[in-house]
Protein backbone atom coordinates (compact mmCIF):
# COMPACT_ATOMS: atom_id res chain seq x y z
CA UNK A 1 0.00 0.00 0.00
CA UNK A 2 2.84 2.39 0.82
CA UNK A 3 4.55 1.58 -2.48
CA UNK A 4 1.34 2.11 -4.45
CA UNK A 5 0.66 5.41 -2.67
CA UNK A 6 4.16 6.66 -3.41
CA UNK A 7 3.89 5.65 -7.07
CA UNK A 8 0.50 7.34 -7.49
CA UNK A 9 1.57 10.57 -5.78
CA UNK A 10 4.82 10.64 -7.77
CA UNK A 11 2.80 10.49 -10.98
CA UNK A 12 4.00 7.09 -12.15
CA UNK A 13 2.38 5.69 -15.32
CA UNK A 14 -0.71 3.58 -14.77
CA UNK A 15 0.94 0.59 -16.46
CA UNK A 16 3.64 0.54 -13.78
CA UNK A 17 1.04 0.45 -11.03
CA UNK A 18 -0.97 -2.23 -12.83
CA UNK A 19 2.20 -4.25 -13.35
CA UNK A 20 3.07 -4.02 -9.67
CA UNK A 21 -0.41 -5.21 -8.67
CA UNK A 22 -0.27 -8.06 -11.16
CA UNK A 23 3.18 -9.12 -9.96
CA UNK A 24 1.98 -9.07 -6.35
CA UNK A 25 -1.00 -11.27 -7.21
CA UNK A 26 1.15 -13.73 -9.14
CA UNK A 27 3.69 -13.99 -6.32
CA UNK A 28 0.92 -14.53 -3.77
CA UNK A 29 -0.74 -17.25 -5.82
CA UNK A 30 2.64 -18.88 -6.47
CA UNK A 31 3.47 -18.87 -2.75
CA UNK A 32 0.18 -20.59 -1.89
CA UNK A 33 0.24 -23.10 -4.72
CA UNK A 34 3.91 -23.86 -4.23
CA UNK A 35 3.51 -24.73 -0.56
CA UNK A 36 5.80 -21.92 0.57
CA UNK A 37 3.53 -20.92 3.46
CA UNK A 38 3.86 -22.50 6.88
CA UNK A 39 0.88 -24.20 8.52
CA UNK A 40 0.41 -21.37 11.02
CA UNK A 41 0.32 -18.85 8.17
CA UNK A 42 -2.40 -20.79 6.41
CA UNK A 43 -4.26 -21.09 9.71
CA UNK A 44 -4.44 -17.30 9.98
CA UNK A 45 -6.43 -17.11 6.76
CA UNK A 46 -8.67 -20.07 7.57
CA UNK A 47 -9.44 -18.54 10.97
CA UNK A 48 -10.21 -15.24 9.24
CA UNK A 49 -12.76 -16.93 6.97
CA UNK A 50 -14.48 -18.54 9.98
CA UNK A 51 -14.16 -16.14 12.89
CA UNK A 52 -16.47 -18.24 15.06
CA UNK A 53 -14.08 -21.21 15.01
CA UNK A 54 -11.87 -21.62 18.08
CA UNK A 55 -10.36 -24.97 17.13
CA UNK A 56 -6.88 -23.53 16.45
CA UNK A 57 -4.69 -21.09 18.42
CA UNK A 58 -5.31 -18.37 15.81
CA UNK A 59 -9.04 -19.09 15.78
CA UNK A 60 -9.12 -19.03 19.57
CA UNK A 61 -7.35 -15.68 19.67
CA UNK A 62 -9.70 -14.13 17.15
CA UNK A 63 -12.75 -15.61 18.87
CA UNK A 64 -11.72 -14.21 22.26
CA UNK A 65 -10.90 -10.86 20.69
CA UNK A 66 -14.40 -10.51 19.28
CA UNK A 67 -15.91 -11.51 22.63
CA UNK A 68 -13.80 -8.93 24.48
CA UNK A 69 -14.70 -6.04 22.16
CA UNK A 70 -18.37 -7.03 22.06
CA UNK A 71 -18.63 -7.29 25.83
CA UNK A 72 -17.65 -3.62 26.16
CA UNK A 73 -20.92 -2.43 24.71
CA UNK A 74 -21.35 1.29 24.25
CA UNK A 75 -19.48 2.72 27.23
CA UNK A 76 -17.33 -0.24 28.32
CA UNK A 77 -16.90 -2.10 31.57
CA UNK A 78 -14.65 0.51 33.15
CA UNK A 79 -10.91 1.00 33.51
CA UNK A 80 -9.18 -2.25 34.59
CA UNK A 81 -12.58 -3.93 34.86
CA UNK A 82 -12.56 -6.11 31.75
CA UNK A 83 -13.08 -9.79 32.45
CA UNK A 84 -11.45 -10.93 29.21
CA UNK A 85 -8.54 -8.56 29.71
CA UNK A 86 -7.88 -9.34 33.37
CA UNK A 87 -8.35 -13.05 32.76
CA UNK A 88 -5.73 -13.06 30.02
CA UNK A 89 -8.07 -14.74 27.54
CA UNK A 90 -6.78 -12.69 24.60
CA UNK A 91 -3.11 -13.49 23.82
CA UNK A 92 -0.80 -10.56 23.04
CA UNK A 93 -3.34 -8.04 24.33
CA UNK A 94 -0.57 -5.58 25.19
CA UNK A 95 0.78 -5.50 21.63
CA UNK A 96 -1.06 -6.65 18.51
CA UNK A 97 -4.46 -7.03 20.21
CA UNK A 98 -4.40 -3.94 22.41
CA UNK A 99 -7.56 -2.70 20.68
CA UNK A 100 -9.48 -5.45 22.49
CA UNK A 101 -8.56 -3.81 25.81
CA UNK A 102 -9.86 -0.48 24.55
CA UNK A 103 -13.07 -2.07 23.35
CA UNK A 104 -13.75 -4.04 26.52
CA UNK A 105 -12.87 -1.35 29.05
CA UNK A 106 -13.90 1.76 27.11
CA UNK A 107 -16.57 0.37 24.81
CA UNK A 108 -17.68 1.80 21.50
CA UNK A 109 -17.05 5.36 22.73
CA UNK A 110 -13.35 4.73 23.41
CA UNK A 111 -12.90 2.78 20.16
CA UNK A 112 -14.53 5.57 18.16
CA UNK A 113 -12.41 8.13 19.98
CA UNK A 114 -9.18 6.36 19.01
CA UNK A 115 -10.30 6.05 15.39
CA UNK A 116 -11.18 9.76 15.31
CA UNK A 117 -7.70 10.61 16.61
CA UNK A 118 -6.12 8.46 13.89
CA UNK A 119 -8.33 10.21 11.33
CA UNK A 120 -7.12 13.59 12.59
CA UNK A 121 -3.47 12.50 12.29
CA UNK A 122 -4.11 11.21 8.76
CA UNK A 123 -5.92 14.36 7.66
CA UNK A 124 -3.19 16.59 9.07
CA UNK A 125 -0.61 14.43 7.30
CA UNK A 126 -2.49 14.74 4.02
CA UNK A 127 -2.62 18.51 4.48
CA UNK A 128 1.14 18.57 5.02
CA UNK A 129 1.60 16.51 1.85
CA UNK A 130 -0.70 18.82 -0.14
CA UNK A 131 1.13 21.96 1.00
CA UNK A 132 4.62 20.51 0.50
CA UNK A 133 6.59 22.61 -1.97
CA UNK A 134 9.11 19.92 -2.89
CA UNK A 135 8.06 16.80 -4.87
CA UNK A 136 10.13 14.50 -2.65
CA UNK A 137 8.57 15.94 0.49
CA UNK A 138 5.09 15.44 -0.95
CA UNK A 139 5.82 11.81 -1.81
CA UNK A 140 7.44 11.14 1.56
CA UNK A 141 4.58 12.67 3.55
CA UNK A 142 2.02 10.71 1.53
CA UNK A 143 3.89 7.47 2.14
CA UNK A 144 3.98 8.09 5.89
CA UNK A 145 0.25 8.81 5.99
CA UNK A 146 -0.45 5.63 4.02
CA UNK A 147 1.70 3.69 6.48
CA UNK A 148 -0.16 4.96 9.55
CA UNK A 149 -3.63 4.69 8.02
CA UNK A 150 -3.28 1.22 6.53
CA UNK A 151 -1.52 -0.23 9.57
CA UNK A 152 -4.34 1.08 11.76
CA UNK A 153 -6.91 -0.44 9.39
CA UNK A 154 -5.16 -3.82 9.42
CA UNK A 155 -4.76 -3.93 13.21
CA UNK A 156 -8.32 -2.86 14.06
CA UNK A 157 -9.72 -5.04 11.30
CA UNK A 158 -8.00 -8.19 12.52
CA UNK A 159 -9.29 -7.72 16.08
CA UNK A 160 -12.91 -7.69 14.88
CA UNK A 161 -12.56 -10.40 12.24
CA UNK A 162 -12.55 -8.16 9.16
CA UNK A 163 -8.90 -8.83 8.27
CA UNK A 164 -6.54 -11.80 8.71
CA UNK A 165 -4.38 -11.89 11.84
CA UNK A 166 -1.03 -10.50 10.71
CA UNK A 167 0.79 -9.49 13.89
CA UNK A 168 0.80 -5.78 13.04
CA UNK A 169 0.77 -3.41 16.06
CA UNK A 170 -1.63 -0.50 16.50
CA UNK A 171 0.38 2.70 15.87
CA UNK A 172 1.17 4.76 19.00
CA UNK A 173 -0.91 2.43 21.20
CA UNK A 174 0.64 -1.05 21.15
CA UNK A 175 3.52 -1.76 23.51
CA UNK A 176 6.84 -2.12 21.71
CA UNK A 177 10.07 -0.16 21.53
CA UNK A 178 11.04 -0.55 17.87
CA UNK A 179 7.51 0.07 16.57
CA UNK A 180 6.90 3.27 18.52
CA UNK A 181 10.41 4.49 17.69
CA UNK A 182 9.74 4.11 13.97
CA UNK A 183 6.32 5.74 14.28
CA UNK A 184 7.75 8.73 16.14
CA UNK A 185 10.37 9.11 13.40
CA UNK A 186 7.52 9.23 10.89
CA UNK A 187 5.77 11.95 12.90
CA UNK A 188 9.02 13.89 13.15
CA UNK A 189 9.42 13.76 9.37
CA UNK A 190 5.86 15.01 8.87
CA UNK A 191 6.46 17.89 11.29
CA UNK A 192 9.72 18.76 9.54
CA UNK A 193 8.05 18.75 6.11
CA UNK A 194 5.20 20.89 7.42
CA UNK A 195 7.58 23.37 9.02
CA UNK A 196 9.70 23.73 5.86
CA UNK A 197 6.58 24.13 3.71
CA UNK A 198 5.27 26.88 5.99
CA UNK A 199 8.59 28.73 5.82
CA UNK A 200 8.60 28.55 2.02
CA UNK A 201 5.02 29.83 1.85
CA UNK A 202 5.91 32.76 4.10
CA UNK A 203 8.84 33.64 1.87
PDB file of C-alpha atoms in Angstrom:
ATOM      1  CA  UNK A   1       0.000   0.000   0.000  1.00  0.00           C
ATOM      2  CA  UNK A   2       2.837   2.387   0.820  1.00  0.00           C
ATOM      3  CA  UNK A   3       4.550   1.580  -2.485  1.00  0.00           C
ATOM      4  CA  UNK A   4       1.339   2.106  -4.452  1.00  0.00           C
ATOM      5  CA  UNK A   5       0.665   5.408  -2.674  1.00  0.00           C
ATOM      6  CA  UNK A   6       4.164   6.665  -3.407  1.00  0.00           C
ATOM      7  CA  UNK A   7       3.894   5.649  -7.067  1.00  0.00           C
ATOM      8  CA  UNK A   8       0.504   7.340  -7.492  1.00  0.00           C
ATOM      9  CA  UNK A   9       1.571  10.572  -5.782  1.00  0.00           C
ATOM     10  CA  UNK A  10       4.817  10.642  -7.771  1.00  0.00           C
ATOM     11  CA  UNK A  11       2.796  10.493 -10.984  1.00  0.00           C
ATOM     12  CA  UNK A  12       4.000   7.087 -12.150  1.00  0.00           C
ATOM     13  CA  UNK A  13       2.383   5.686 -15.323  1.00  0.00           C
ATOM     14  CA  UNK A  14      -0.707   3.580 -14.775  1.00  0.00           C
ATOM     15  CA  UNK A  15       0.939   0.593 -16.464  1.00  0.00           C
ATOM     16  CA  UNK A  16       3.645   0.536 -13.784  1.00  0.00           C
ATOM     17  CA  UNK A  17       1.045   0.447 -11.034  1.00  0.00           C
ATOM     18  CA  UNK A  18      -0.969  -2.231 -12.831  1.00  0.00           C
ATOM     19  CA  UNK A  19       2.204  -4.247 -13.351  1.00  0.00           C
ATOM     20  CA  UNK A  20       3.068  -4.020  -9.668  1.00  0.00           C
ATOM     21  CA  UNK A  21      -0.413  -5.206  -8.667  1.00  0.00           C
ATOM     22  CA  UNK A  22      -0.270  -8.064 -11.159  1.00  0.00           C
ATOM     23  CA  UNK A  23       3.182  -9.117  -9.961  1.00  0.00           C
ATOM     24  CA  UNK A  24       1.984  -9.073  -6.350  1.00  0.00           C
ATOM     25  CA  UNK A  25      -1.004 -11.269  -7.205  1.00  0.00           C
ATOM     26  CA  UNK A  26       1.154 -13.733  -9.137  1.00  0.00           C
ATOM     27  CA  UNK A  27       3.689 -13.993  -6.317  1.00  0.00           C
ATOM     28  CA  UNK A  28       0.916 -14.530  -3.767  1.00  0.00           C
ATOM     29  CA  UNK A  29      -0.739 -17.251  -5.825  1.00  0.00           C
ATOM     30  CA  UNK A  30       2.644 -18.882  -6.466  1.00  0.00           C
ATOM     31  CA  UNK A  31       3.467 -18.873  -2.754  1.00  0.00           C
ATOM     32  CA  UNK A  32       0.175 -20.586  -1.892  1.00  0.00           C
ATOM     33  CA  UNK A  33       0.238 -23.095  -4.725  1.00  0.00           C
ATOM     34  CA  UNK A  34       3.906 -23.865  -4.228  1.00  0.00           C
ATOM     35  CA  UNK A  35       3.509 -24.728  -0.564  1.00  0.00           C
ATOM     36  CA  UNK A  36       5.803 -21.918   0.571  1.00  0.00           C
ATOM     37  CA  UNK A  37       3.532 -20.924   3.458  1.00  0.00           C
ATOM     38  CA  UNK A  38       3.864 -22.502   6.880  1.00  0.00           C
ATOM     39  CA  UNK A  39       0.880 -24.205   8.516  1.00  0.00           C
ATOM     40  CA  UNK A  40       0.409 -21.375  11.025  1.00  0.00           C
ATOM     41  CA  UNK A  41       0.324 -18.849   8.172  1.00  0.00           C
ATOM     42  CA  UNK A  42      -2.400 -20.790   6.407  1.00  0.00           C
ATOM     43  CA  UNK A  43      -4.263 -21.087   9.713  1.00  0.00           C
ATOM     44  CA  UNK A  44      -4.444 -17.303   9.980  1.00  0.00           C
ATOM     45  CA  UNK A  45      -6.425 -17.115   6.764  1.00  0.00           C
ATOM     46  CA  UNK A  46      -8.665 -20.073   7.567  1.00  0.00           C
ATOM     47  CA  UNK A  47      -9.443 -18.543  10.965  1.00  0.00           C
ATOM     48  CA  UNK A  48     -10.212 -15.244   9.240  1.00  0.00           C
ATOM     49  CA  UNK A  49     -12.765 -16.925   6.971  1.00  0.00           C
ATOM     50  CA  UNK A  50     -14.477 -18.545   9.983  1.00  0.00           C
ATOM     51  CA  UNK A  51     -14.162 -16.140  12.887  1.00  0.00           C
ATOM     52  CA  UNK A  52     -16.467 -18.238  15.061  1.00  0.00           C
ATOM     53  CA  UNK A  53     -14.078 -21.208  15.014  1.00  0.00           C
ATOM     54  CA  UNK A  54     -11.866 -21.618  18.080  1.00  0.00           C
ATOM     55  CA  UNK A  55     -10.358 -24.967  17.130  1.00  0.00           C
ATOM     56  CA  UNK A  56      -6.884 -23.530  16.449  1.00  0.00           C
ATOM     57  CA  UNK A  57      -4.688 -21.087  18.419  1.00  0.00           C
ATOM     58  CA  UNK A  58      -5.310 -18.374  15.812  1.00  0.00           C
ATOM     59  CA  UNK A  59      -9.040 -19.091  15.776  1.00  0.00           C
ATOM     60  CA  UNK A  60      -9.124 -19.031  19.572  1.00  0.00           C
ATOM     61  CA  UNK A  61      -7.345 -15.682  19.673  1.00  0.00           C
ATOM     62  CA  UNK A  62      -9.698 -14.126  17.154  1.00  0.00           C
ATOM     63  CA  UNK A  63     -12.747 -15.614  18.872  1.00  0.00           C
ATOM     64  CA  UNK A  64     -11.719 -14.214  22.258  1.00  0.00           C
ATOM     65  CA  UNK A  65     -10.899 -10.856  20.688  1.00  0.00           C
ATOM     66  CA  UNK A  66     -14.404 -10.511  19.285  1.00  0.00           C
ATOM     67  CA  UNK A  67     -15.913 -11.508  22.634  1.00  0.00           C
ATOM     68  CA  UNK A  68     -13.802  -8.926  24.475  1.00  0.00           C
ATOM     69  CA  UNK A  69     -14.699  -6.043  22.162  1.00  0.00           C
ATOM     70  CA  UNK A  70     -18.365  -7.031  22.062  1.00  0.00           C
ATOM     71  CA  UNK A  71     -18.634  -7.287  25.829  1.00  0.00           C
ATOM     72  CA  UNK A  72     -17.646  -3.623  26.159  1.00  0.00           C
ATOM     73  CA  UNK A  73     -20.916  -2.432  24.708  1.00  0.00           C
ATOM     74  CA  UNK A  74     -21.351   1.291  24.255  1.00  0.00           C
ATOM     75  CA  UNK A  75     -19.478   2.720  27.227  1.00  0.00           C
ATOM     76  CA  UNK A  76     -17.326  -0.240  28.323  1.00  0.00           C
ATOM     77  CA  UNK A  77     -16.897  -2.102  31.572  1.00  0.00           C
ATOM     78  CA  UNK A  78     -14.648   0.507  33.149  1.00  0.00           C
ATOM     79  CA  UNK A  79     -10.908   1.003  33.506  1.00  0.00           C
ATOM     80  CA  UNK A  80      -9.182  -2.246  34.586  1.00  0.00           C
ATOM     81  CA  UNK A  81     -12.579  -3.934  34.859  1.00  0.00           C
ATOM     82  CA  UNK A  82     -12.557  -6.110  31.753  1.00  0.00           C
ATOM     83  CA  UNK A  83     -13.079  -9.792  32.446  1.00  0.00           C
ATOM     84  CA  UNK A  84     -11.452 -10.932  29.212  1.00  0.00           C
ATOM     85  CA  UNK A  85      -8.537  -8.565  29.705  1.00  0.00           C
ATOM     86  CA  UNK A  86      -7.883  -9.337  33.370  1.00  0.00           C
ATOM     87  CA  UNK A  87      -8.346 -13.049  32.760  1.00  0.00           C
ATOM     88  CA  UNK A  88      -5.732 -13.062  30.018  1.00  0.00           C
ATOM     89  CA  UNK A  89      -8.069 -14.740  27.542  1.00  0.00           C
ATOM     90  CA  UNK A  90      -6.781 -12.692  24.599  1.00  0.00           C
ATOM     91  CA  UNK A  91      -3.113 -13.490  23.820  1.00  0.00           C
ATOM     92  CA  UNK A  92      -0.801 -10.561  23.036  1.00  0.00           C
ATOM     93  CA  UNK A  93      -3.340  -8.037  24.329  1.00  0.00           C
ATOM     94  CA  UNK A  94      -0.574  -5.582  25.189  1.00  0.00           C
ATOM     95  CA  UNK A  95       0.780  -5.499  21.632  1.00  0.00           C
ATOM     96  CA  UNK A  96      -1.065  -6.650  18.507  1.00  0.00           C
ATOM     97  CA  UNK A  97      -4.458  -7.033  20.211  1.00  0.00           C
ATOM     98  CA  UNK A  98      -4.399  -3.936  22.405  1.00  0.00           C
ATOM     99  CA  UNK A  99      -7.562  -2.702  20.681  1.00  0.00           C
ATOM    100  CA  UNK A 100      -9.481  -5.450  22.492  1.00  0.00           C
ATOM    101  CA  UNK A 101      -8.560  -3.815  25.813  1.00  0.00           C
ATOM    102  CA  UNK A 102      -9.857  -0.476  24.546  1.00  0.00           C
ATOM    103  CA  UNK A 103     -13.071  -2.066  23.350  1.00  0.00           C
ATOM    104  CA  UNK A 104     -13.749  -4.038  26.518  1.00  0.00           C
ATOM    105  CA  UNK A 105     -12.873  -1.350  29.053  1.00  0.00           C
ATOM    106  CA  UNK A 106     -13.900   1.758  27.108  1.00  0.00           C
ATOM    107  CA  UNK A 107     -16.575   0.366  24.806  1.00  0.00           C
ATOM    108  CA  UNK A 108     -17.682   1.799  21.496  1.00  0.00           C
ATOM    109  CA  UNK A 109     -17.052   5.358  22.725  1.00  0.00           C
ATOM    110  CA  UNK A 110     -13.355   4.730  23.407  1.00  0.00           C
ATOM    111  CA  UNK A 111     -12.904   2.784  20.161  1.00  0.00           C
ATOM    112  CA  UNK A 112     -14.534   5.566  18.160  1.00  0.00           C
ATOM    113  CA  UNK A 113     -12.405   8.133  19.978  1.00  0.00           C
ATOM    114  CA  UNK A 114      -9.179   6.362  19.009  1.00  0.00           C
ATOM    115  CA  UNK A 115     -10.298   6.046  15.393  1.00  0.00           C
ATOM    116  CA  UNK A 116     -11.177   9.759  15.314  1.00  0.00           C
ATOM    117  CA  UNK A 117      -7.700  10.609  16.610  1.00  0.00           C
ATOM    118  CA  UNK A 118      -6.125   8.459  13.891  1.00  0.00           C
ATOM    119  CA  UNK A 119      -8.326  10.206  11.331  1.00  0.00           C
ATOM    120  CA  UNK A 120      -7.117  13.593  12.595  1.00  0.00           C
ATOM    121  CA  UNK A 121      -3.472  12.498  12.287  1.00  0.00           C
ATOM    122  CA  UNK A 122      -4.110  11.205   8.759  1.00  0.00           C
ATOM    123  CA  UNK A 123      -5.923  14.361   7.661  1.00  0.00           C
ATOM    124  CA  UNK A 124      -3.187  16.587   9.066  1.00  0.00           C
ATOM    125  CA  UNK A 125      -0.608  14.426   7.303  1.00  0.00           C
ATOM    126  CA  UNK A 126      -2.491  14.735   4.015  1.00  0.00           C
ATOM    127  CA  UNK A 127      -2.617  18.508   4.475  1.00  0.00           C
ATOM    128  CA  UNK A 128       1.136  18.572   5.021  1.00  0.00           C
ATOM    129  CA  UNK A 129       1.604  16.507   1.852  1.00  0.00           C
ATOM    130  CA  UNK A 130      -0.697  18.816  -0.136  1.00  0.00           C
ATOM    131  CA  UNK A 131       1.128  21.961   1.000  1.00  0.00           C
ATOM    132  CA  UNK A 132       4.617  20.513   0.502  1.00  0.00           C
ATOM    133  CA  UNK A 133       6.591  22.606  -1.974  1.00  0.00           C
ATOM    134  CA  UNK A 134       9.111  19.916  -2.895  1.00  0.00           C
ATOM    135  CA  UNK A 135       8.058  16.795  -4.868  1.00  0.00           C
ATOM    136  CA  UNK A 136      10.133  14.496  -2.654  1.00  0.00           C
ATOM    137  CA  UNK A 137       8.567  15.945   0.489  1.00  0.00           C
ATOM    138  CA  UNK A 138       5.087  15.443  -0.952  1.00  0.00           C
ATOM    139  CA  UNK A 139       5.819  11.812  -1.810  1.00  0.00           C
ATOM    140  CA  UNK A 140       7.439  11.143   1.561  1.00  0.00           C
ATOM    141  CA  UNK A 141       4.580  12.665   3.547  1.00  0.00           C
ATOM    142  CA  UNK A 142       2.015  10.712   1.527  1.00  0.00           C
ATOM    143  CA  UNK A 143       3.885   7.466   2.143  1.00  0.00           C
ATOM    144  CA  UNK A 144       3.983   8.089   5.895  1.00  0.00           C
ATOM    145  CA  UNK A 145       0.250   8.810   5.992  1.00  0.00           C
ATOM    146  CA  UNK A 146      -0.448   5.631   4.018  1.00  0.00           C
ATOM    147  CA  UNK A 147       1.703   3.691   6.482  1.00  0.00           C
ATOM    148  CA  UNK A 148      -0.157   4.963   9.555  1.00  0.00           C
ATOM    149  CA  UNK A 149      -3.629   4.690   8.022  1.00  0.00           C
ATOM    150  CA  UNK A 150      -3.280   1.216   6.534  1.00  0.00           C
ATOM    151  CA  UNK A 151      -1.518  -0.226   9.573  1.00  0.00           C
ATOM    152  CA  UNK A 152      -4.340   1.076  11.756  1.00  0.00           C
ATOM    153  CA  UNK A 153      -6.915  -0.436   9.393  1.00  0.00           C
ATOM    154  CA  UNK A 154      -5.157  -3.819   9.423  1.00  0.00           C
ATOM    155  CA  UNK A 155      -4.763  -3.926  13.215  1.00  0.00           C
ATOM    156  CA  UNK A 156      -8.317  -2.857  14.059  1.00  0.00           C
ATOM    157  CA  UNK A 157      -9.723  -5.036  11.295  1.00  0.00           C
ATOM    158  CA  UNK A 158      -7.996  -8.187  12.524  1.00  0.00           C
ATOM    159  CA  UNK A 159      -9.291  -7.721  16.083  1.00  0.00           C
ATOM    160  CA  UNK A 160     -12.907  -7.690  14.884  1.00  0.00           C
ATOM    161  CA  UNK A 161     -12.559 -10.397  12.237  1.00  0.00           C
ATOM    162  CA  UNK A 162     -12.548  -8.157   9.165  1.00  0.00           C
ATOM    163  CA  UNK A 163      -8.901  -8.826   8.271  1.00  0.00           C
ATOM    164  CA  UNK A 164      -6.538 -11.801   8.713  1.00  0.00           C
ATOM    165  CA  UNK A 165      -4.377 -11.895  11.843  1.00  0.00           C
ATOM    166  CA  UNK A 166      -1.030 -10.501  10.707  1.00  0.00           C
ATOM    167  CA  UNK A 167       0.790  -9.494  13.888  1.00  0.00           C
ATOM    168  CA  UNK A 168       0.803  -5.782  13.036  1.00  0.00           C
ATOM    169  CA  UNK A 169       0.769  -3.413  16.058  1.00  0.00           C
ATOM    170  CA  UNK A 170      -1.629  -0.500  16.496  1.00  0.00           C
ATOM    171  CA  UNK A 171       0.380   2.695  15.871  1.00  0.00           C
ATOM    172  CA  UNK A 172       1.168   4.759  19.002  1.00  0.00           C
ATOM    173  CA  UNK A 173      -0.913   2.434  21.198  1.00  0.00           C
ATOM    174  CA  UNK A 174       0.638  -1.050  21.147  1.00  0.00           C
ATOM    175  CA  UNK A 175       3.515  -1.758  23.511  1.00  0.00           C
ATOM    176  CA  UNK A 176       6.840  -2.120  21.710  1.00  0.00           C
ATOM    177  CA  UNK A 177      10.070  -0.162  21.531  1.00  0.00           C
ATOM    178  CA  UNK A 178      11.042  -0.550  17.867  1.00  0.00           C
ATOM    179  CA  UNK A 179       7.513   0.074  16.572  1.00  0.00           C
ATOM    180  CA  UNK A 180       6.900   3.275  18.524  1.00  0.00           C
ATOM    181  CA  UNK A 181      10.412   4.488  17.693  1.00  0.00           C
ATOM    182  CA  UNK A 182       9.744   4.107  13.965  1.00  0.00           C
ATOM    183  CA  UNK A 183       6.325   5.743  14.278  1.00  0.00           C
ATOM    184  CA  UNK A 184       7.746   8.735  16.135  1.00  0.00           C
ATOM    185  CA  UNK A 185      10.371   9.109  13.404  1.00  0.00           C
ATOM    186  CA  UNK A 186       7.519   9.229  10.895  1.00  0.00           C
ATOM    187  CA  UNK A 187       5.771  11.946  12.904  1.00  0.00           C
ATOM    188  CA  UNK A 188       9.020  13.894  13.149  1.00  0.00           C
ATOM    189  CA  UNK A 189       9.419  13.755   9.370  1.00  0.00           C
ATOM    190  CA  UNK A 190       5.859  15.009   8.872  1.00  0.00           C
ATOM    191  CA  UNK A 191       6.456  17.885  11.289  1.00  0.00           C
ATOM    192  CA  UNK A 192       9.721  18.758   9.535  1.00  0.00           C
ATOM    193  CA  UNK A 193       8.055  18.748   6.111  1.00  0.00           C
ATOM    194  CA  UNK A 194       5.201  20.892   7.419  1.00  0.00           C
ATOM    195  CA  UNK A 195       7.583  23.370   9.017  1.00  0.00           C
ATOM    196  CA  UNK A 196       9.696  23.729   5.857  1.00  0.00           C
ATOM    197  CA  UNK A 197       6.585  24.134   3.710  1.00  0.00           C
ATOM    198  CA  UNK A 198       5.274  26.879   5.990  1.00  0.00           C
ATOM    199  CA  UNK A 199       8.592  28.728   5.815  1.00  0.00           C
ATOM    200  CA  UNK A 200       8.597  28.554   2.016  1.00  0.00           C
ATOM    201  CA  UNK A 201       5.015  29.830   1.845  1.00  0.00           C
ATOM    202  CA  UNK A 202       5.905  32.762   4.104  1.00  0.00           C
ATOM    203  CA  UNK A 203       8.836  33.643   1.870  1.00  0.00           C
TER     204      UNK A 203
END
